[in-house]
Amino acid sequence: MQKSILTLLATLLLFSCNTTESSKNNYVSKTGLITEKAMVVTAHPIASNVGKAILAKGGNAVDAAVAVQFSLAVVFPFAGNIGGGGFMVYRNKDGNATTLDFREMAPAKAHRDMYLDSAGNVIKDLSIRGHLAVGVPGSVDGMIEAHKKYGSLPWAELVQPAIDLATIGFPVTKREADGFNRIRESLEQLNTIVPTQFFKEWNEGDTITHLELASTFVRIRDEGRAGFYEGETAQFLIEEMERGEGLISQEDLDNYHSIWRNPVTSSYKNYNIITMPPPSSGGIALTQLLQSVESFDLKNMGHNSANYVHLLTEAERRVYADRAEYLGDMDFYNVPIKQLTTPAYNKERMESYHPSKATPSDSIGSGNILLESDQTTHFSIVDAEGNAVAITTTLNGAFGSRVVVGKAGFILNNEMDDFSIKPGVPNMFGLVGGEANAIAPGKRMLSSMTPTIVEHNGKLLMVLGSPGGATIITSVYQTFLNVAEFDMTMQEAVNAQRTHSQWLPDVIMYERGALSEEVIKKLEDMGHKMLDRGNIGRVDAVKALENGKLEGGADPRGDDLAVGF
Ligand code: DON
């Protein structure tokens, strides 16, 4: 191994323990880390420092993003991945923006009713656990395409940190140790070949290595796309599929390609919102939510007041109902993007809004809402030139399908559950859908991931996004409003407690402690059902300040860290 890489790694590990840069106490801090020109905010201190090291040696935001994506697959395998997919929103220093869709797709052998029994009933957990839950992974192709178009450093230098971390090892945080210990049983049930590290009892601070994964990254480093979609890695993946009667074939891997797409753009007052189009619902839904509330005096209502939460909820109810009906992969279904993102349409939808009365959601049935929120991960990067990257990437559930490509050391997603497996039947996030998001070969399942970049008066203002399934959209929505309407710093906006509603089930969820007894009572009197829960979202964001500096907002709900220079 090259000496420079060892030095880099030593620095990374040192940084990861350096609490002066950490944001452990973010619930009380008013501002996040302030830097002169560059910032990386991710869900894991080591990944943040990998990104910073790439920027410090002259890499741009896309270079850093590639290195962060791969490092997260090693140090944060809850969600960081090469066996999953995601979305990138990119805005360069001149204000030109694009998006990259590296979402998973359904294998060619997938079909509409593949999770139903002969009587047409959903077979429990078939779309969530095991080999049939897996969509064709997109992350490696996504990173390759992003690098081809915008990268400046050699590919090998961006993959190397992941190899080093996986080979030399790194200390596990408490959260990760608990996560590994929690999934051991389901790994045992679903796999016959699992790298030994997944079977140990882990404690905070133990050093973990991922040697099979390191070999996979060596192939990705040396052979690029072919290092994952062909040759040994592909063979291991297909063998795993055959063993567990999964559907992914070599043809599926050959046919997988990420897609550059025009962003969904809209304005809110003098802010420009640049965000993700389908197959994510996130960008359209965020646009609709903002257009629904733009004409109201939010500031006067007060942050998390009963009137504010009521208004946000009423907008959410209408927008998530549209999501269920109209949103899906636009390469397969004619999504009425233009109409859904027209201000007049959303204003009209709010005509039935009553300032003190809840509009009951049509009761089609309600879902089981997944309460954890660290199974997807978002990171935000701004480089010294002012180029910005927002990436949200996922395996879907924590550790995805729990299927490990043992010989290649990586975990496969369970993204197929994001399709509507039967009209009106809620997925693991309680989201319902129908025709627009029905399963078809080669189709991409609908997402809620909402990587977003915001401009203010034409200049870069914010880079943000979140994990959290259905709550991603509302987490981004509230974080934006916290800055735009309530003048919060980036850190305050990230820290502020959140609420969430999604049409079905017909409830307002709120983070424990987010609302006072009085506010809860008022909302109940308006006719809302209230449900307190744990964390909602985990936003990692960057804000460009008026003095030209940057403020990082790392979410204290996780191990997240902002670093920069
Ligand atoms: O794409 C989506 O919307 C989901 N697969 C995201 C899953 C997620 O955020 C899980 N984390 N809580």
Coordinates of C-alpha atoms and ligand atoms in Angstrom, one line a residue:
M1 CA 0.0 0.0 0.0
Q2 CA 1.3 3.5 -0.9
K3 CA 2.7 5.5 2.0
S4 CA 0.6 8.6 1.1
I5 CA -2.5 6.5 1.5
L6 CA -1.5 5.3 4.9
T7 CA -0.8 8.8 5.9
L8 CA -4.2 9.8 4.6
L9 CA -5.8 7.1 6.6
A10 CA -4.0 7.9 9.8
T11 CA -5.2 11.4 9.4
L12 CA -8.7 10.3 8.9
L13 CA -8.8 8.2 12.0
L14 CA -7.3 10.9 14.0
F15 CA -9.9 13.4 12.7
S16 CA -12.7 11.0 13.5
C17 CA -11.8 11.2 17.1
N18 CA -11.3 14.9 17.1
T19 CA -14.3 16.2 19.0
T20 CA -13.4 19.9 18.4
E21 CA -14.7 19.4 14.9
S22 CA -17.6 17.3 16.0
S23 CA -21.1 18.4 16.6
K24 CA -22.0 16.1 19.5
N25 CA -23.7 18.9 21.3
N26 CA -25.7 20.2 18.4
Y27 CA -29.0 20.3 20.2
V28 CA -27.8 23.3 22.0
S29 CA -25.4 24.8 19.5
K30 CA -26.7 27.8 17.6
T31 CA -24.4 27.6 14.7
G32 CA -22.7 24.7 13.1
L33 CA -19.1 24.5 12.0
I34 CA -18.1 27.6 10.0
T35 CA -15.4 27.3 7.3
E36 CA -13.9 29.6 4.9
K37 CA -14.6 27.8 1.6
A38 CA -15.3 24.0 1.7
M39 CA -17.5 21.7 3.7
V40 CA -18.5 18.1 3.9
V41 CA -21.4 16.9 6.0
T42 CA -22.1 13.2 6.2
A43 CA -23.6 10.6 8.6
H44 CA -20.2 9.3 9.6
P45 CA -17.1 11.2 10.9
I46 CA -14.7 9.0 8.9
A47 CA -16.6 9.5 5.7
S48 CA -16.8 13.3 6.3
N49 CA -13.0 13.3 6.8
V50 CA -12.4 11.2 3.6
G51 CA -14.4 13.9 1.7
K52 CA -12.4 16.7 3.3
A53 CA -9.1 15.0 2.5
I54 CA -10.1 14.7 -1.2
L55 CA -11.1 18.4 -1.3
A56 CA -7.9 19.4 0.5
K57 CA -5.8 17.7 -2.1
G58 CA -7.5 19.6 -4.9
G59 CA -10.5 17.4 -5.7
N60 CA -13.8 18.9 -6.5
A61 CA -17.2 18.3 -4.9
V62 CA -17.9 15.4 -7.2
D63 CA -14.6 13.7 -6.5
A64 CA -15.3 14.1 -2.8
A65 CA -18.8 12.7 -3.3
V66 CA -17.5 9.6 -5.0
A67 CA -15.0 9.0 -2.2
V68 CA -17.6 9.6 0.5
Q69 CA -20.2 7.3 -1.2
F70 CA -17.7 4.4 -1.3
S71 CA -16.3 5.1 2.2
L72 CA -19.8 5.1 3.6
A73 CA -20.3 1.6 2.2
V74 CA -17.5 0.5 4.5
V75 CA -18.0 2.5 7.6
F76 CA -21.8 2.9 7.6
P77 CA -23.2 -0.2 6.1
F78 CA -26.7 0.5 7.5
A79 CA -27.2 2.6 4.5
G80 CA -23.9 3.4 2.8
N81 CA -23.7 1.0 -0.1
I82 CA -22.5 -0.3 -3.4
G83 CA -25.4 -2.8 -3.4
G84 CA -28.1 0.0 -3.4
G85 CA -28.8 3.2 -5.3
G86 CA -29.5 6.8 -5.0
F87 CA -29.8 10.3 -6.5
M88 CA -27.4 13.2 -6.9
V89 CA -28.3 16.8 -7.4
Y90 CA -25.3 18.8 -8.7
R91 CA -24.9 22.6 -9.1
N92 CA -21.7 23.9 -10.4
K93 CA -20.1 27.2 -9.4
D94 CA -21.7 29.0 -12.4
G95 CA -25.2 28.0 -11.3
N96 CA -25.7 25.2 -13.9
A97 CA -27.6 22.2 -12.3
T98 CA -28.3 18.6 -13.2
T99 CA -29.3 15.4 -11.5
L100 CA -28.1 11.9 -11.7
D101 CA -30.5 9.0 -11.1
F102 CA -28.7 5.9 -10.0
R103 CA -31.8 4.3 -8.5
E104 CA -32.1 0.5 -8.5
M105 CA -34.3 -1.0 -11.2
A106 CA -36.5 -4.1 -11.2
P107 CA -34.9 -7.2 -12.8
A108 CA -36.1 -8.4 -16.2
K109 CA -37.8 -11.4 -14.5
A110 CA -39.8 -9.1 -12.1
H111 CA -43.5 -8.9 -12.6
R112 CA -46.4 -7.0 -11.3
D113 CA -47.8 -9.6 -8.9
M114 CA -44.6 -11.2 -7.8
Y115 CA -45.3 -10.6 -4.1
L116 CA -48.8 -11.9 -4.2
D117 CA -50.1 -15.5 -3.5
S118 CA -52.5 -17.3 -5.8
A119 CA -55.4 -15.7 -4.1
G120 CA -53.9 -12.2 -4.7
N121 CA -52.9 -11.6 -1.2
V122 CA -49.5 -10.0 -0.3
I123 CA -47.0 -12.6 1.0
K124 CA -45.7 -11.1 4.2
D125 CA -42.2 -9.7 4.0
L126 CA -41.4 -11.1 0.6
S127 CA -40.6 -7.6 -0.8
I128 CA -38.7 -6.7 2.4
R129 CA -36.4 -9.6 3.3
G130 CA -34.4 -12.0 1.2
H131 CA -33.4 -12.3 -2.4
L132 CA -36.6 -11.3 -4.1
A133 CA -36.6 -7.9 -2.4
V134 CA -33.4 -6.9 -4.3
G135 CA -33.4 -4.4 -7.1
V136 CA -30.5 -4.2 -9.6
P137 CA -27.9 -2.0 -7.8
G138 CA -27.1 1.4 -9.2
S139 CA -24.5 3.0 -6.9
V140 CA -21.3 2.0 -8.7
D141 CA -22.5 3.0 -12.1
G142 CA -23.7 6.3 -10.6
M143 CA -20.3 7.1 -9.2
I144 CA -18.6 6.1 -12.4
E145 CA -20.9 8.4 -14.5
A146 CA -20.6 11.3 -12.1
H147 CA -16.8 11.0 -12.1
K148 CA -16.7 10.7 -15.9
K149 CA -18.6 13.9 -16.4
Y150 CA -17.4 16.1 -13.5
G151 CA -14.5 14.4 -11.7
S152 CA -11.0 15.9 -11.7
L153 CA -8.9 13.5 -9.7
P154 CA -8.0 10.0 -11.0
W155 CA -10.7 7.4 -10.3
A156 CA -8.3 5.2 -8.4
E157 CA -7.6 7.9 -5.8
L158 CA -11.3 8.2 -5.0
V159 CA -11.8 4.5 -4.5
Q160 CA -8.6 4.0 -2.4
P161 CA -9.9 5.4 0.9
A162 CA -12.6 2.7 0.9
I163 CA -10.1 0.0 0.2
D164 CA -7.8 1.3 3.0
L165 CA -10.7 1.6 5.5
A166 CA -11.9 -1.9 4.7
T167 CA -8.4 -3.4 4.9
I168 CA -6.9 -1.7 7.9
G169 CA -10.1 -1.3 9.8
F170 CA -11.7 1.5 11.7
P171 CA -13.4 1.9 15.2
V172 CA -17.1 1.2 15.3
T173 CA -19.4 3.7 16.9
K174 CA -21.9 2.5 19.5
R175 CA -24.8 3.0 17.1
E176 CA -23.1 0.8 14.5
A177 CA -22.1 -1.9 17.0
D178 CA -25.7 -2.1 18.2
G179 CA -26.8 -2.2 14.6
F180 CA -24.5 -5.1 13.7
N181 CA -25.5 -7.0 16.8
R182 CA -29.2 -6.5 16.0
I183 CA -29.1 -7.9 12.5
R184 CA -27.0 -11.0 13.2
E185 CA -30.0 -13.3 13.6
S186 CA -31.7 -12.3 10.3
L187 CA -28.3 -12.7 8.5
E188 CA -28.0 -16.2 9.9
Q189 CA -31.5 -17.0 8.6
L190 CA -31.0 -15.6 5.1
N191 CA -27.4 -16.3 4.2
T192 CA -25.1 -19.3 4.1
I193 CA -22.0 -17.3 3.2
V194 CA -21.5 -14.3 5.4
P195 CA -18.2 -12.6 6.1
T196 CA -17.2 -13.3 9.7
Q197 CA -17.3 -9.7 10.8
F198 CA -21.1 -9.8 10.5
F199 CA -21.3 -12.7 13.0
K200 CA -19.3 -11.2 15.9
E201 CA -20.6 -9.4 18.9
W202 CA -19.4 -5.8 18.5
N203 CA -18.7 -3.2 21.1
E204 CA -18.1 0.5 20.7
G205 CA -14.5 1.2 19.7
D206 CA -13.7 -2.3 18.4
T207 CA -11.8 -2.3 15.1
I208 CA -13.7 -3.7 12.2
T209 CA -12.4 -4.8 8.8
H210 CA -14.2 -5.8 5.7
L211 CA -11.7 -7.8 3.7
E212 CA -14.0 -9.3 1.0
L213 CA -15.4 -5.8 0.5
A214 CA -11.9 -4.4 0.2
S215 CA -11.2 -6.9 -2.7
T216 CA -14.4 -5.8 -4.4
F217 CA -13.3 -2.2 -4.2
V218 CA -9.9 -3.2 -5.6
R219 CA -11.8 -4.6 -8.7
I220 CA -13.9 -1.4 -8.9
R221 CA -10.7 0.7 -8.6
D222 CA -8.9 -1.2 -11.3
E223 CA -11.7 -2.1 -13.7
G224 CA -14.3 0.6 -13.2
R225 CA -17.8 -0.4 -14.1
A226 CA -16.6 -3.9 -15.1
G227 CA -15.2 -4.4 -11.6
F228 CA -18.8 -4.6 -10.3
Y229 CA -21.2 -5.3 -13.2
E230 CA -19.0 -8.0 -14.8
G231 CA -16.3 -10.5 -13.8
E232 CA -15.8 -11.8 -10.3
T233 CA -18.1 -9.4 -8.5
A234 CA -21.0 -10.0 -10.9
Q235 CA -20.4 -13.7 -10.7
F236 CA -20.5 -13.6 -6.9
L237 CA -23.7 -11.6 -7.0
I238 CA -25.4 -13.9 -9.5
E239 CA -24.3 -17.0 -7.6
E240 CA -25.9 -15.5 -4.5
M241 CA -29.1 -14.8 -6.4
E242 CA -29.2 -18.4 -7.6
R243 CA -28.6 -19.7 -4.2
G244 CA -31.6 -17.7 -2.8
E245 CA -33.8 -17.9 -5.8
G246 CA -33.5 -14.3 -6.6
L247 CA -34.0 -12.8 -10.0
I248 CA -31.0 -10.7 -10.9
S249 CA -29.1 -12.0 -13.9
Q250 CA -26.0 -11.0 -15.8
E251 CA -28.3 -9.4 -18.4
D252 CA -29.8 -7.2 -15.7
L253 CA -26.3 -6.1 -14.6
D254 CA -25.4 -5.4 -18.2
N255 CA -28.5 -3.3 -18.7
Y256 CA -28.2 -1.2 -15.7
H257 CA -27.3 2.4 -16.4
S258 CA -27.7 5.5 -14.4
I259 CA -29.5 8.4 -16.1
W260 CA -28.8 12.2 -16.2
R261 CA -32.1 14.0 -15.7
N262 CA -33.1 17.6 -15.7
P263 CA -33.8 18.8 -12.1
V264 CA -37.2 19.8 -10.9
T265 CA -36.9 23.6 -10.4
S266 CA -39.3 26.0 -8.8
S267 CA -39.3 29.2 -6.8
Y268 CA -40.5 30.0 -3.3
K269 CA -40.4 33.7 -2.8
N270 CA -36.9 34.7 -3.9
Y271 CA -35.5 31.2 -3.4
N272 CA -34.9 28.7 -6.2
I273 CA -35.4 25.1 -5.4
I274 CA -33.4 22.6 -7.4
T275 CA -34.3 19.1 -6.7
M276 CA -34.8 15.5 -7.9
P277 CA -37.4 14.5 -10.5
P278 CA -38.9 11.0 -10.8
P279 CA -38.3 8.2 -10.1
S280 CA -38.1 10.1 -6.9
S281 CA -41.3 11.7 -5.7
G282 CA -39.2 13.9 -3.4
G283 CA -38.6 16.8 -5.7
I284 CA -42.2 17.1 -7.0
A285 CA -43.7 16.6 -3.5
L286 CA -41.3 19.3 -2.0
T287 CA -42.3 21.7 -4.8
Q288 CA -46.0 21.0 -4.2
L289 CA -45.6 21.5 -0.4
L290 CA -43.9 24.8 -0.8
Q291 CA -46.3 26.1 -3.4
S292 CA -49.2 25.0 -1.1
V293 CA -48.0 27.2 1.8
E294 CA -46.2 30.0 0.1
S295 CA -49.0 32.5 0.4
F296 CA -49.5 32.0 4.1
D297 CA -47.8 34.1 6.8
L298 CA -45.8 31.3 8.4
K299 CA -43.5 33.4 10.4
N300 CA -46.5 35.0 12.2
M301 CA -48.0 31.6 13.0
G302 CA -44.8 30.7 14.9
H303 CA -42.5 27.7 14.5
N304 CA -44.3 24.4 15.5
S305 CA -47.3 26.3 16.8
A306 CA -50.7 24.6 16.4
N307 CA -51.6 26.7 13.4
Y308 CA -48.3 26.1 11.7
V309 CA -48.3 22.3 12.2
H310 CA -52.0 22.2 11.1
L311 CA -51.2 24.1 7.8
L312 CA -48.1 22.0 7.1
T313 CA -50.2 18.8 7.7
E314 CA -53.0 19.9 5.5
A315 CA -50.5 20.6 2.6
E316 CA -48.9 17.2 3.3
R317 CA -52.2 15.4 3.2
R318 CA -53.0 16.7 -0.2
V319 CA -49.5 16.2 -1.7
Y320 CA -49.0 12.6 -0.4
A321 CA -52.5 11.8 -1.9
D322 CA -51.2 13.0 -5.2
R323 CA -48.0 11.0 -4.7
A324 CA -49.9 7.8 -4.3
E325 CA -51.9 8.4 -7.4
Y326 CA -49.6 10.0 -9.9
L327 CA -46.0 9.3 -9.2
G328 CA -43.8 6.6 -10.5
D329 CA -40.9 6.1 -12.9
M330 CA -41.6 8.6 -15.7
D331 CA -39.9 6.4 -18.2
F332 CA -42.8 4.0 -17.7
Y333 CA -45.7 6.1 -16.7
N334 CA -46.8 9.5 -17.8
V335 CA -46.2 11.5 -14.6
P336 CA -48.1 14.9 -14.9
I337 CA -45.0 16.8 -13.6
K338 CA -46.0 20.1 -15.2
Q339 CA -49.4 20.2 -13.6
L340 CA -48.3 19.0 -10.2
T341 CA -45.7 21.6 -10.0
T342 CA -47.8 24.5 -11.2
P343 CA -48.4 27.1 -8.4
A344 CA -52.1 27.5 -9.4
Y345 CA -52.7 23.8 -9.1
N346 CA -51.4 23.6 -5.6
K347 CA -53.1 26.8 -4.5
E348 CA -56.4 25.3 -5.8
R349 CA -55.7 22.1 -3.8
M350 CA -55.5 24.2 -0.7
E351 CA -58.9 25.9 -1.3
S352 CA -60.5 23.2 0.9
Y353 CA -58.1 24.0 3.7
H354 CA -59.8 25.2 6.9
P355 CA -57.6 27.2 9.3
S356 CA -59.0 25.4 12.4
K357 CA -60.4 22.1 11.2
A358 CA -58.6 18.9 10.0
T359 CA -59.7 17.5 6.6
P360 CA -60.1 13.8 7.2
S361 CA -58.0 11.6 4.8
D362 CA -59.9 9.1 2.9
S363 CA -59.5 5.9 4.9
I364 CA -58.2 3.3 2.4
G365 CA -56.3 1.7 5.2
S366 CA -53.2 2.5 7.2
G367 CA -49.7 1.2 7.2
N368 CA -47.1 0.2 9.6
I369 CA -44.7 3.0 9.8
L370 CA -41.1 2.3 10.3
L371 CA -39.8 4.3 13.1
E372 CA -36.0 4.1 12.7
S373 CA -34.5 6.6 10.4
D374 CA -30.9 5.7 9.7
Q375 CA -31.3 3.2 6.8
T376 CA -30.7 5.8 4.1
T377 CA -28.1 8.4 4.2
H378 CA -27.6 11.8 2.8
F379 CA -24.5 13.9 2.4
S380 CA -23.9 17.5 1.3
I381 CA -20.6 18.8 -0.1
V382 CA -19.5 22.3 -1.2
D383 CA -16.0 22.6 -2.6
A384 CA -13.6 25.6 -2.6
E385 CA -14.8 26.7 -6.1
G386 CA -18.5 26.7 -5.0
N387 CA -19.6 23.5 -6.8
A388 CA -22.2 21.7 -4.7
V389 CA -23.3 18.1 -4.5
A390 CA -26.3 16.7 -2.6
I391 CA -26.5 12.9 -2.6
T392 CA -29.1 10.7 -0.9
T393 CA -28.3 7.0 -1.2
T394 CA -29.9 3.9 0.3
L395 CA -30.3 0.2 0.7
N396 CA -33.9 1.0 1.7
G397 CA -34.3 -0.8 5.1
A398 CA -31.4 -1.0 7.6
F399 CA -28.9 -3.4 6.0
G400 CA -31.3 -3.7 3.0
S401 CA -32.7 -7.2 2.2
R402 CA -30.2 -8.6 4.7
V403 CA -28.8 -10.6 1.8
V404 CA -25.0 -10.4 1.8
V405 CA -23.0 -11.2 -1.4
G406 CA -20.7 -13.0 1.0
K407 CA -17.7 -13.5 -1.3
A408 CA -17.8 -9.8 -2.3
G409 CA -18.5 -8.5 1.2
F410 CA -21.5 -6.2 0.4
I411 CA -25.1 -6.1 1.4
L412 CA -28.0 -6.0 -1.1
N413 CA -30.8 -3.5 -1.0
N414 CA -34.5 -4.3 -0.5
E415 CA -35.7 -1.5 -2.7
M416 CA -38.4 -3.6 -4.5
D417 CA -40.6 -2.8 -1.5
D418 CA -40.7 0.8 -2.7
F419 CA -42.9 -0.3 -5.6
S420 CA -46.6 -0.5 -5.0
I421 CA -46.7 -4.3 -4.6
K422 CA -50.5 -4.2 -4.7
P423 CA -52.8 -1.1 -5.2
G424 CA -53.6 0.5 -1.8
V425 CA -51.4 -1.8 0.2
P426 CA -48.9 0.2 2.3
N427 CA -45.2 -0.4 2.0
M428 CA -42.8 -0.5 5.0
F429 CA -43.1 3.3 5.3
G430 CA -46.9 3.2 5.2
L431 CA -46.9 4.7 1.6
V432 CA -49.6 3.5 -0.8
G433 CA -49.7 3.6 -4.6
G434 CA -51.2 2.1 -7.6
E435 CA -50.7 1.9 -11.4
A436 CA -48.1 4.6 -11.6
N437 CA -45.8 2.7 -9.3
A438 CA -46.7 -0.9 -10.2
I439 CA -43.8 -3.3 -10.8
A440 CA -42.5 -3.8 -14.3
P441 CA -39.2 -5.2 -15.6
G442 CA -36.5 -2.6 -15.9
K443 CA -38.7 0.0 -14.1
R444 CA -37.4 2.1 -11.2
M445 CA -39.3 2.0 -8.0
L446 CA -40.7 5.3 -6.7
S447 CA -38.5 7.0 -4.0
S448 CA -39.0 9.8 -1.5
M449 CA -35.4 10.8 -1.5
T450 CA -35.0 14.5 -1.9
P451 CA -31.5 15.7 -2.4
T452 CA -31.9 19.5 -2.9
I453 CA -30.0 22.6 -3.6
V454 CA -31.4 26.0 -2.8
E455 CA -30.4 29.3 -4.3
H456 CA -31.3 32.7 -2.9
N457 CA -31.4 35.7 -5.2
G458 CA -29.6 33.5 -7.8
K459 CA -26.7 32.5 -5.5
L460 CA -26.0 29.2 -3.7
L461 CA -27.7 29.1 -0.3
M462 CA -28.2 25.6 0.9
V463 CA -27.4 22.0 0.1
L464 CA -29.6 19.5 2.0
G465 CA -31.3 16.2 2.2
S466 CA -32.3 13.4 4.6
P467 CA -33.0 9.7 5.1
G468 CA -36.3 8.7 6.7
G469 CA -38.5 7.0 4.1
A470 CA -41.7 8.9 3.7
T471 CA -40.5 11.5 6.2
I472 CA -37.6 12.6 4.0
I473 CA -39.7 15.0 2.0
T474 CA -41.2 16.6 5.1
S475 CA -37.8 16.8 6.8
V476 CA -36.4 18.7 3.8
Y477 CA -39.5 20.9 3.6
Q478 CA -39.3 21.9 7.3
T479 CA -35.5 22.4 7.3
F480 CA -35.9 24.8 4.3
L481 CA -38.7 26.7 6.0
N482 CA -36.7 26.9 9.2
V483 CA -34.1 28.9 7.3
A484 CA -36.3 30.8 4.8
E485 CA -39.1 31.7 7.2
F486 CA -37.7 31.5 10.7
D487 CA -34.2 32.9 10.1
M488 CA -32.5 29.9 11.7
T489 CA -28.9 29.1 11.3
M490 CA -28.2 25.9 9.4
Q491 CA -27.5 24.1 12.6
E492 CA -30.7 25.4 14.3
A493 CA -32.7 24.4 11.2
V494 CA -31.3 20.9 11.3
N495 CA -31.7 20.6 15.1
A496 CA -35.3 21.9 15.2
Q497 CA -37.8 19.1 16.0
R498 CA -40.0 17.9 13.2
T499 CA -43.5 16.7 12.5
H500 CA -44.7 14.5 9.7
S501 CA -48.0 13.6 8.0
Q502 CA -48.5 11.6 4.8
W503 CA -52.2 11.5 4.0
L504 CA -52.4 7.8 5.1
P505 CA -52.3 6.9 7.9
D506 CA -54.4 10.0 8.9
V507 CA -52.2 11.1 11.8
I508 CA -49.7 13.8 12.6
M509 CA -46.5 12.3 13.9
Y510 CA -44.2 14.4 15.9
E511 CA -40.8 13.9 17.5
R512 CA -41.2 13.4 21.2
G513 CA -41.0 16.8 22.8
A514 CA -41.5 18.7 19.6
L515 CA -44.9 20.1 20.5
S516 CA -46.1 21.5 23.8
E517 CA -49.1 19.9 25.5
E518 CA -51.1 23.0 24.6
V519 CA -50.3 22.7 20.9
I520 CA -51.1 19.0 20.9
K521 CA -54.5 19.7 22.5
K522 CA -55.2 22.5 20.0
L523 CA -54.4 20.2 17.1
E524 CA -56.6 17.4 18.6
D525 CA -59.4 19.9 18.9
M526 CA -59.1 20.7 15.2
G527 CA -59.7 17.0 14.6
H528 CA -56.1 15.7 14.1
K529 CA -54.9 12.4 15.5
M530 CA -51.5 12.8 17.1
L531 CA -48.8 10.2 17.4
D532 CA -45.5 10.9 19.1
R533 CA -42.5 8.9 17.9
G534 CA -38.7 8.9 17.9
N535 CA -36.5 10.8 15.4
I536 CA -37.9 12.1 12.2
G537 CA -35.2 12.4 9.5
R538 CA -31.5 13.0 9.8
V539 CA -30.6 16.1 7.8
D540 CA -27.0 16.9 6.8
A541 CA -26.8 20.3 5.2
V542 CA -24.5 23.2 4.2
K543 CA -25.5 26.9 4.1
A544 CA -23.6 29.5 2.2
L545 CA -23.4 32.6 4.4
E546 CA -23.6 36.2 3.2
N547 CA -19.9 36.8 4.1
G548 CA -18.9 34.0 1.8
K549 CA -18.2 31.5 4.5
L550 CA -20.0 28.2 4.9
E551 CA -22.0 26.8 7.8
G552 CA -22.3 23.0 8.2
G553 CA -25.4 21.5 9.8
A554 CA -24.8 18.0 10.9
D555 CA -27.8 16.2 12.4
P556 CA -27.3 15.5 16.2
R557 CA -29.8 12.6 15.8
G558 CA -26.9 10.5 14.5
D559 CA -23.1 10.3 14.5
D560 CA -23.1 13.0 11.8
L561 CA -20.2 15.4 11.4
A562 CA -19.5 18.6 9.5
V563 CA -15.8 19.2 8.5
G564 CA -14.1 21.5 6.2
F565 CA -11.6 24.3 5.7
Ligands
DON1 O1 -36.2 5.7 -1.7 C1 -36.9 5.8 -0.7 O2 -37.7 6.6 -0.6 C2 -36.7 4.8 0.4 N1 -36.1 3.6 -0.1 C3 -35.8 5.5 1.4 C4 -35.6 4.6 2.6 C5 -35.2 5.3 3.8 O3 -35.0 6.5 3.8 C6 -34.9 4.5 5.0 N2 -34.5 5.3 6.1 N3 -35.2 5.6 7.0

